[in-house]
Amino acid sequence: MTPPRVELAVLPTALHRMPRLEKVLDAGPLYVKRDDLTGFGISGNKARALEYLIGAALTDKADVLVTGGSPSSNFCAATALAASRVGLECELLIPGSAPSTPSVNLEIAKAAGARLVYDTVARREDLDAAVVNHASGLRAAGRHPWPVPRGGATPIGSLGYAYAARELAAQCNRDGVVVRTAVVATGSGGTQAGLVAGQVGFGLPWRVIGASVSRPAPMLAEQMLRTARACAKSIDLEPPTAEDVDLRDCRGEGFGIASDEDRRSARLALEHEGLLLDDYYGAKAMTLFRTLLADGVPTPAVFWYTGGVAEALAALEQGA
Ligand SMILES: *Cc1c(COP(=O)(O)O)cnc(C)c1O
């Protein structure tokens, strides 16, 4: 069965060799999978998830998408843009009250016509339950809401990355490369869950290693395994097991707070390969990539560049 999909992304995204980073890190071959260039707004990895989330919402005859996220949320901005593309309304729950200086992603969401709902919960951890509640309220008022948890981390949202794993495999086959390690930034876990479902289900030769940037690793790993298994089963693939889920704690001082080493990682990527990495995701994933390579992880290795360009630009503008 082919799950319903709405085309948002421009695929396949490019796979580039990173010769200058290879030299400075004295490791390789190294590649970057350019999912900053998924070609829908500046949604990065979120475009792949939304193709299937929106596909399911439309099949379900929904008229309003409901999700939530922190003010920096790339998923909220991307969902608002995707909703406008297909003519759905979009309501976004943001923890706490309206910030005095709005973030770039909330500005994108507002400009795209989404309704921002503040003051439902104080902490972002409580958003998923609030999203379900908010959707119930809309349903009681005669609407057809489609609630999506933070980051779109559901078996349906993960489908985009299950197929992205196969996309990478096709590029590797074409180029005669056998990738052994793929490193990705992990927030809600939907991206890594999909990559693991695809890697195992399509029998691909690499190990996926995630950099957990916002949630404690053991708890999130369990949740990702459940998501990955359900995702795989929904498209008749062999589901992964606990050994296939490799998640490292890269939170440091907290979500969005880059350490000196993370800053160095971002600078290396920018100065050697022209990649703009943000403090929330990219910089921390690149620190993990460097650490793994220094520890002798099998190569060729791929850095899965998930985007985060909105926050990277905002930080540059603020002189961070
Ligand atoms: C959302 C996001 C991630 C993490 O993806 P999840 O599916 O939430 O784990 C990584 N990088 C960037 C830039 C993101 O916006």
CSV table of N, CA and C in Angstrom, one decimal, residues 205-313:
chain,number,residue,atom,x,y,z
A,205,PRO,N,23.3,-0.5,4.3
A,205,PRO,CA,24.5,-0.9,5.0
A,205,PRO,C,25.1,0.0,6.1
A,206,TRP,N,24.4,1.1,6.4
A,206,TRP,CA,24.9,2.0,7.4
A,206,TRP,C,24.2,1.9,8.7
A,207,ARG,N,24.8,2.6,9.7
A,207,ARG,CA,24.2,2.7,11.0
A,207,ARG,C,23.8,4.2,11.2
A,208,VAL,N,22.6,4.4,11.7
A,208,VAL,CA,22.1,5.8,11.9
A,208,VAL,C,22.5,6.1,13.4
A,209,ILE,N,23.1,7.3,13.6
A,209,ILE,CA,23.4,7.7,14.9
A,209,ILE,C,22.9,9.1,15.1
A,210,GLY,N,22.0,9.3,16.1
A,210,GLY,CA,21.3,10.6,16.3
A,210,GLY,C,22.0,11.4,17.5
A,211,ALA,N,21.9,12.7,17.3
A,211,ALA,CA,22.4,13.6,18.3
A,211,ALA,C,21.2,14.2,19.0
A,212,SER,N,20.9,13.7,20.2
A,212,SER,CA,19.7,14.2,20.9
A,212,SER,C,19.9,15.6,21.4
A,213,VAL,N,19.2,16.6,20.9
A,213,VAL,CA,19.5,18.0,21.3
A,213,VAL,C,18.5,18.6,22.3
A,214,SER,N,17.4,17.9,22.6
A,214,SER,CA,16.4,18.5,23.5
A,214,SER,C,15.8,17.5,24.5
A,215,ARG,N,16.0,16.2,24.3
A,215,ARG,CA,15.3,15.3,25.2
A,215,ARG,C,16.3,14.2,25.7
A,216,PRO,N,16.1,13.7,27.0
A,216,PRO,CA,17.0,12.7,27.5
A,216,PRO,C,17.0,11.5,26.6
A,217,ALA,N,18.2,11.0,26.3
A,217,ALA,CA,18.3,9.9,25.3
A,217,ALA,C,17.6,8.6,25.6
A,218,PRO,N,17.7,8.0,26.7
A,218,PRO,CA,17.1,6.7,26.9
A,218,PRO,C,15.5,6.7,26.6
A,219,MET,N,14.9,7.7,27.2
A,219,MET,CA,13.4,7.8,27.1
A,219,MET,C,13.0,8.0,25.6
A,220,LEU,N,13.8,8.9,24.9
A,220,LEU,CA,13.4,9.2,23.5
A,220,LEU,C,13.7,8.0,22.6
A,221,ALA,N,14.8,7.3,23.0
A,221,ALA,CA,15.2,6.1,22.1
A,221,ALA,C,14.0,5.1,22.2
A,222,GLU,N,13.4,4.9,23.3
A,222,GLU,CA,12.3,4.0,23.4
A,222,GLU,C,11.1,4.4,22.6
A,223,GLN,N,10.8,5.7,22.7
A,223,GLN,CA,9.7,6.2,21.9
A,223,GLN,C,10.0,6.1,20.4
A,224,MET,N,11.2,6.4,20.0
A,224,MET,CA,11.6,6.4,18.6
A,224,MET,C,11.5,4.9,18.1
A,225,LEU,N,11.8,4.0,18.9
A,225,LEU,CA,11.7,2.6,18.4
A,225,LEU,C,10.3,2.2,18.2
A,226,ARG,N,9.4,2.6,19.1
A,226,ARG,CA,8.0,2.4,18.8
A,226,ARG,C,7.5,3.0,17.5
A,227,THR,N,7.9,4.3,17.3
A,227,THR,CA,7.5,5.0,16.1
A,227,THR,C,8.1,4.3,14.9
A,228,ALA,N,9.3,4.0,15.0
A,228,ALA,CA,10.0,3.4,13.8
A,228,ALA,C,9.4,2.0,13.4
A,229,ARG,N,9.0,1.2,14.4
A,229,ARG,CA,8.4,-0.1,14.2
A,229,ARG,C,7.0,0.1,13.5
A,230,ALA,N,6.2,1.0,14.1
A,230,ALA,CA,4.9,1.2,13.5
A,230,ALA,C,5.0,1.8,12.1
A,231,CYS,N,6.0,2.7,11.9
A,231,CYS,CA,6.2,3.2,10.5
A,231,CYS,C,6.6,2.1,9.6
A,232,ALA,N,7.5,1.2,9.9
A,232,ALA,CA,7.9,0.1,9.1
A,232,ALA,C,6.8,-0.8,8.7
A,233,LYS,N,6.0,-1.2,9.8
A,233,LYS,CA,4.9,-2.1,9.6
A,233,LYS,C,3.8,-1.5,8.6
A,234,SER,N,3.7,-0.2,8.7
A,234,SER,CA,2.6,0.5,7.9
A,234,SER,C,2.9,0.3,6.4
A,235,ILE,N,4.2,0.1,6.0
A,235,ILE,CA,4.5,0.0,4.6
A,235,ILE,C,5.1,-1.4,4.4
A,236,ASP,N,4.8,-2.3,5.2
A,236,ASP,CA,5.2,-3.8,5.1
A,236,ASP,C,6.7,-4.0,5.0
A,237,LEU,N,7.4,-3.2,5.9
A,237,LEU,CA,8.8,-3.5,6.0
A,237,LEU,C,9.1,-4.2,7.3
A,238,GLU,N,10.2,-4.9,7.3
A,238,GLU,CA,10.7,-5.6,8.5
A,238,GLU,C,11.0,-4.5,9.6
A,239,PRO,N,10.4,-4.5,10.8
A,239,PRO,CA,10.6,-3.5,11.7
A,239,PRO,C,12.0,-3.6,12.4
A,240,PRO,N,12.5,-2.4,12.8
A,240,PRO,CA,13.8,-2.4,13.6
A,240,PRO,C,13.7,-2.9,15.0
A,241,THR,N,14.8,-3.2,15.6
A,241,THR,CA,14.8,-3.6,17.1
A,241,THR,C,15.6,-2.6,17.8
A,242,ALA,N,15.7,-2.8,19.2
A,242,ALA,CA,16.3,-1.8,20.0
A,242,ALA,C,17.8,-1.5,19.6
A,243,GLU,N,18.5,-2.5,19.1
A,243,GLU,CA,19.9,-2.3,18.7
A,243,GLU,C,20.1,-1.4,17.6
A,244,ASP,N,19.0,-1.2,16.8
A,244,ASP,CA,19.1,-0.3,15.6
A,244,ASP,C,19.0,1.2,16.0
A,245,VAL,N,18.5,1.4,17.2
A,245,VAL,CA,18.3,2.8,17.6
A,245,VAL,C,19.5,3.3,18.4
A,246,ASP,N,20.3,4.2,17.8
A,246,ASP,CA,21.5,4.7,18.4
A,246,ASP,C,21.4,6.2,18.6
A,247,LEU,N,21.2,6.6,19.9
A,247,LEU,CA,20.9,8.0,20.2
A,247,LEU,C,21.9,8.4,21.3
A,248,ARG,N,22.6,9.5,21.0
A,248,ARG,CA,23.6,10.1,21.9
A,248,ARG,C,23.1,11.4,22.5
A,249,ASP,N,23.4,11.6,23.8
A,249,ASP,CA,22.9,12.8,24.5
A,249,ASP,C,23.8,14.0,24.1
A,250,CYS,N,23.3,14.9,23.4
A,250,CYS,CA,24.1,16.1,22.9
A,250,CYS,C,23.5,17.4,23.4
A,251,ARG,N,22.7,17.3,24.5
A,251,ARG,CA,22.0,18.5,25.0
A,251,ARG,C,22.9,19.6,25.5
A,252,GLY,N,24.0,19.1,26.2
A,252,GLY,CA,24.9,20.1,26.8
A,252,GLY,C,24.1,21.0,27.8
A,253,GLU,N,24.3,22.3,27.7
A,253,GLU,CA,23.6,23.2,28.6
A,253,GLU,C,22.1,23.3,28.4
A,254,GLY,N,21.6,22.8,27.3
A,254,GLY,CA,20.2,22.8,27.0
A,254,GLY,C,19.9,23.1,25.6
A,255,PHE,N,18.6,23.0,25.2
A,255,PHE,CA,18.1,23.2,23.9
A,255,PHE,C,18.4,24.6,23.4
A,256,GLY,N,19.2,24.7,22.3
A,256,GLY,CA,19.5,26.0,21.7
A,256,GLY,C,20.7,26.7,22.3
A,257,ILE,N,21.3,26.0,23.3
A,257,ILE,CA,22.5,26.7,23.9
A,257,ILE,C,23.7,25.9,23.4
A,258,ALA,N,24.5,26.6,22.5
A,258,ALA,CA,25.7,25.9,21.9
A,258,ALA,C,26.9,26.1,22.8
A,259,SER,N,27.6,25.0,23.0
A,259,SER,CA,28.9,25.1,23.8
A,259,SER,C,30.0,25.7,22.9
A,260,ASP,N,31.1,26.0,23.4
A,260,ASP,CA,32.2,26.5,22.6
A,260,ASP,C,32.6,25.5,21.5
A,261,GLU,N,32.5,24.2,21.9
A,261,GLU,CA,32.8,23.2,20.9
A,261,GLU,C,31.8,23.1,19.8
A,262,ASP,N,30.5,23.3,20.1
A,262,ASP,CA,29.5,23.4,19.1
A,262,ASP,C,29.7,24.6,18.2
A,263,ARG,N,30.1,25.7,18.8
A,263,ARG,CA,30.4,26.9,18.0
A,263,ARG,C,31.6,26.6,17.0
A,264,ARG,N,32.6,25.9,17.5
A,264,ARG,CA,33.7,25.5,16.7
A,264,ARG,C,33.2,24.6,15.5
A,265,SER,N,32.3,23.7,15.8
A,265,SER,CA,31.8,22.8,14.8
A,265,SER,C,31.1,23.6,13.7
A,266,ALA,N,30.3,24.5,14.1
A,266,ALA,CA,29.5,25.3,13.2
A,266,ALA,C,30.5,26.2,12.3
A,267,ARG,N,31.6,26.7,12.9
A,267,ARG,CA,32.5,27.5,12.2
A,267,ARG,C,33.3,26.6,11.2
A,268,LEU,N,33.7,25.4,11.6
A,268,LEU,CA,34.4,24.5,10.7
A,268,LEU,C,33.5,24.2,9.5
A,269,ALA,N,32.2,23.9,9.7
A,269,ALA,CA,31.3,23.6,8.6
A,269,ALA,C,31.1,24.8,7.7
A,270,LEU,N,31.1,26.0,8.2
A,270,LEU,CA,30.8,27.2,7.4
A,270,LEU,C,32.1,27.5,6.6
A,271,GLU,N,33.2,27.5,7.3
A,271,GLU,CA,34.5,27.9,6.7
A,271,GLU,C,35.1,26.9,5.7
A,272,HIS,N,34.7,25.7,5.9
A,272,HIS,CA,35.3,24.7,5.0
A,272,HIS,C,34.3,24.1,3.9
A,273,GLU,N,33.0,24.2,4.2
A,273,GLU,CA,32.0,23.7,3.2
A,273,GLU,C,30.9,24.6,2.9
A,274,GLY,N,30.9,25.8,3.6
A,274,GLY,CA,29.8,26.7,3.3
A,274,GLY,C,28.4,26.3,3.8
A,275,LEU,N,28.4,25.5,4.9
A,275,LEU,CA,27.2,25.1,5.5
A,275,LEU,C,26.8,26.0,6.7
A,276,LEU,N,25.6,26.4,6.7
A,276,LEU,CA,25.1,27.3,7.8
A,276,LEU,C,24.4,26.5,8.9
A,277,LEU,N,25.1,26.2,10.0
A,277,LEU,CA,24.5,25.4,11.0
A,277,LEU,C,23.9,26.2,12.2
A,278,ASP,N,22.8,25.8,12.7
A,278,ASP,CA,22.1,26.6,13.8
A,278,ASP,C,22.5,26.0,15.2
A,279,ASP,N,22.3,26.8,16.2
A,279,ASP,CA,22.7,26.4,17.6
A,279,ASP,C,21.8,25.3,18.1
A,280,TYR,N,20.6,25.2,17.6
A,280,TYR,CA,19.6,24.2,18.2
A,280,TYR,C,20.0,22.8,17.7
A,281,TYR,N,20.2,22.6,16.4
A,281,TYR,CA,20.4,21.3,15.9
A,281,TYR,C,21.8,21.1,15.2
A,282,GLY,N,22.0,21.8,14.2
A,282,GLY,CA,23.2,21.5,13.3
A,282,GLY,C,24.5,21.5,14.0
A,283,ALA,N,24.7,22.6,14.8
A,283,ALA,CA,26.0,22.7,15.5
A,283,ALA,C,26.3,21.5,16.4
A,284,LYS,N,25.2,21.1,17.1
A,284,LYS,CA,25.4,19.9,18.0
A,284,LYS,C,25.6,18.6,17.3
A,285,ALA,N,24.9,18.5,16.2
A,285,ALA,CA,25.1,17.2,15.4
A,285,ALA,C,26.5,17.2,14.8
A,286,MET,N,27.0,18.4,14.4
A,286,MET,CA,28.3,18.4,13.8
A,286,MET,C,29.4,18.1,14.9
A,287,THR,N,29.1,18.5,16.1
A,287,THR,CA,30.1,18.1,17.2
A,287,THR,C,30.1,16.6,17.4
A,288,LEU,N,28.9,16.0,17.3
A,288,LEU,CA,28.8,14.5,17.4
A,288,LEU,C,29.6,13.9,16.3
A,289,PHE,N,29.3,14.4,15.1
A,289,PHE,CA,30.0,13.9,13.9
A,289,PHE,C,31.5,13.9,14.0
A,290,ARG,N,32.0,15.0,14.5
A,290,ARG,CA,33.5,15.2,14.7
A,290,ARG,C,34.0,14.2,15.8
A,291,THR,N,33.2,14.1,16.9
A,291,THR,CA,33.6,13.2,17.9
A,291,THR,C,33.6,11.7,17.5
A,292,LEU,N,32.6,11.3,16.7
A,292,LEU,CA,32.5,10.0,16.2
A,292,LEU,C,33.7,9.7,15.3
A,293,LEU,N,34.0,10.6,14.4
A,293,LEU,CA,35.1,10.4,13.4
A,293,LEU,C,36.4,10.3,14.2
A,294,ALA,N,36.6,11.1,15.2
A,294,ALA,CA,37.8,11.1,16.0
A,294,ALA,C,38.0,9.7,16.7
A,295,ASP,N,36.8,9.1,17.0
A,295,ASP,CA,36.8,7.8,17.7
A,295,ASP,C,36.9,6.7,16.7
A,296,GLY,N,36.9,7.0,15.4
A,296,GLY,CA,37.2,5.9,14.4
A,296,GLY,C,35.9,5.2,14.0
A,297,VAL,N,34.8,5.9,13.9
A,297,VAL,CA,33.5,5.3,13.4
A,297,VAL,C,33.7,4.9,12.0
A,298,PRO,N,33.1,3.8,11.5
A,298,PRO,CA,33.3,3.4,10.1
A,298,PRO,C,32.9,4.5,9.1
A,299,THR,N,33.7,4.6,8.1
A,299,THR,CA,33.4,5.5,7.0
A,299,THR,C,33.3,4.7,5.7
A,300,PRO,N,32.8,5.3,4.6
A,300,PRO,CA,32.3,6.7,4.4
A,300,PRO,C,31.2,7.0,5.4
A,301,ALA,N,31.1,8.3,5.8
A,301,ALA,CA,30.1,8.8,6.7
A,301,ALA,C,29.3,10.0,6.1
A,302,VAL,N,28.1,10.0,6.4
A,302,VAL,CA,27.2,11.1,5.9
A,302,VAL,C,26.7,12.0,7.1
A,303,PHE,N,26.9,13.3,6.9
A,303,PHE,CA,26.2,14.2,7.8
A,303,PHE,C,24.9,14.6,7.2
A,304,TRP,N,23.8,14.2,7.9
A,304,TRP,CA,22.5,14.5,7.4
A,304,TRP,C,22.1,15.9,7.8
A,305,TYR,N,22.3,16.9,6.9
A,305,TYR,CA,22.1,18.3,7.2
A,305,TYR,C,20.6,18.6,7.1
A,306,THR,N,19.9,18.8,8.3
A,306,THR,CA,18.5,18.9,8.4
A,306,THR,C,17.9,20.3,8.2
A,307,GLY,N,18.7,21.3,8.1
A,307,GLY,CA,18.2,22.6,7.9
A,307,GLY,C,18.5,23.5,9.1
A,308,GLY,N,17.4,24.2,9.6
A,308,GLY,CA,17.7,25.1,10.7
A,308,GLY,C,18.2,26.5,10.2
A,309,VAL,N,18.0,26.8,8.9
A,309,VAL,CA,18.6,28.0,8.3
A,309,VAL,C,18.0,29.2,8.9
A,310,ALA,N,16.7,29.2,9.2
A,310,ALA,CA,16.0,30.4,9.8
A,310,ALA,C,16.7,30.9,11.0
A,311,GLU,N,16.9,29.9,12.0
A,311,GLU,CA,17.6,30.3,13.2
A,311,GLU,C,19.1,30.6,13.0
A,312,ALA,N,19.7,30.0,12.1
A,312,ALA,CA,21.1,30.3,11.8
A,312,ALA,C,21.3,31.7,11.3
A,313,LEU,N,20.3,32.1,10.4
A,313,LEU,CA,20.4,33.5,9.9
A,313,LEU,C,20.1,34.5,11.0
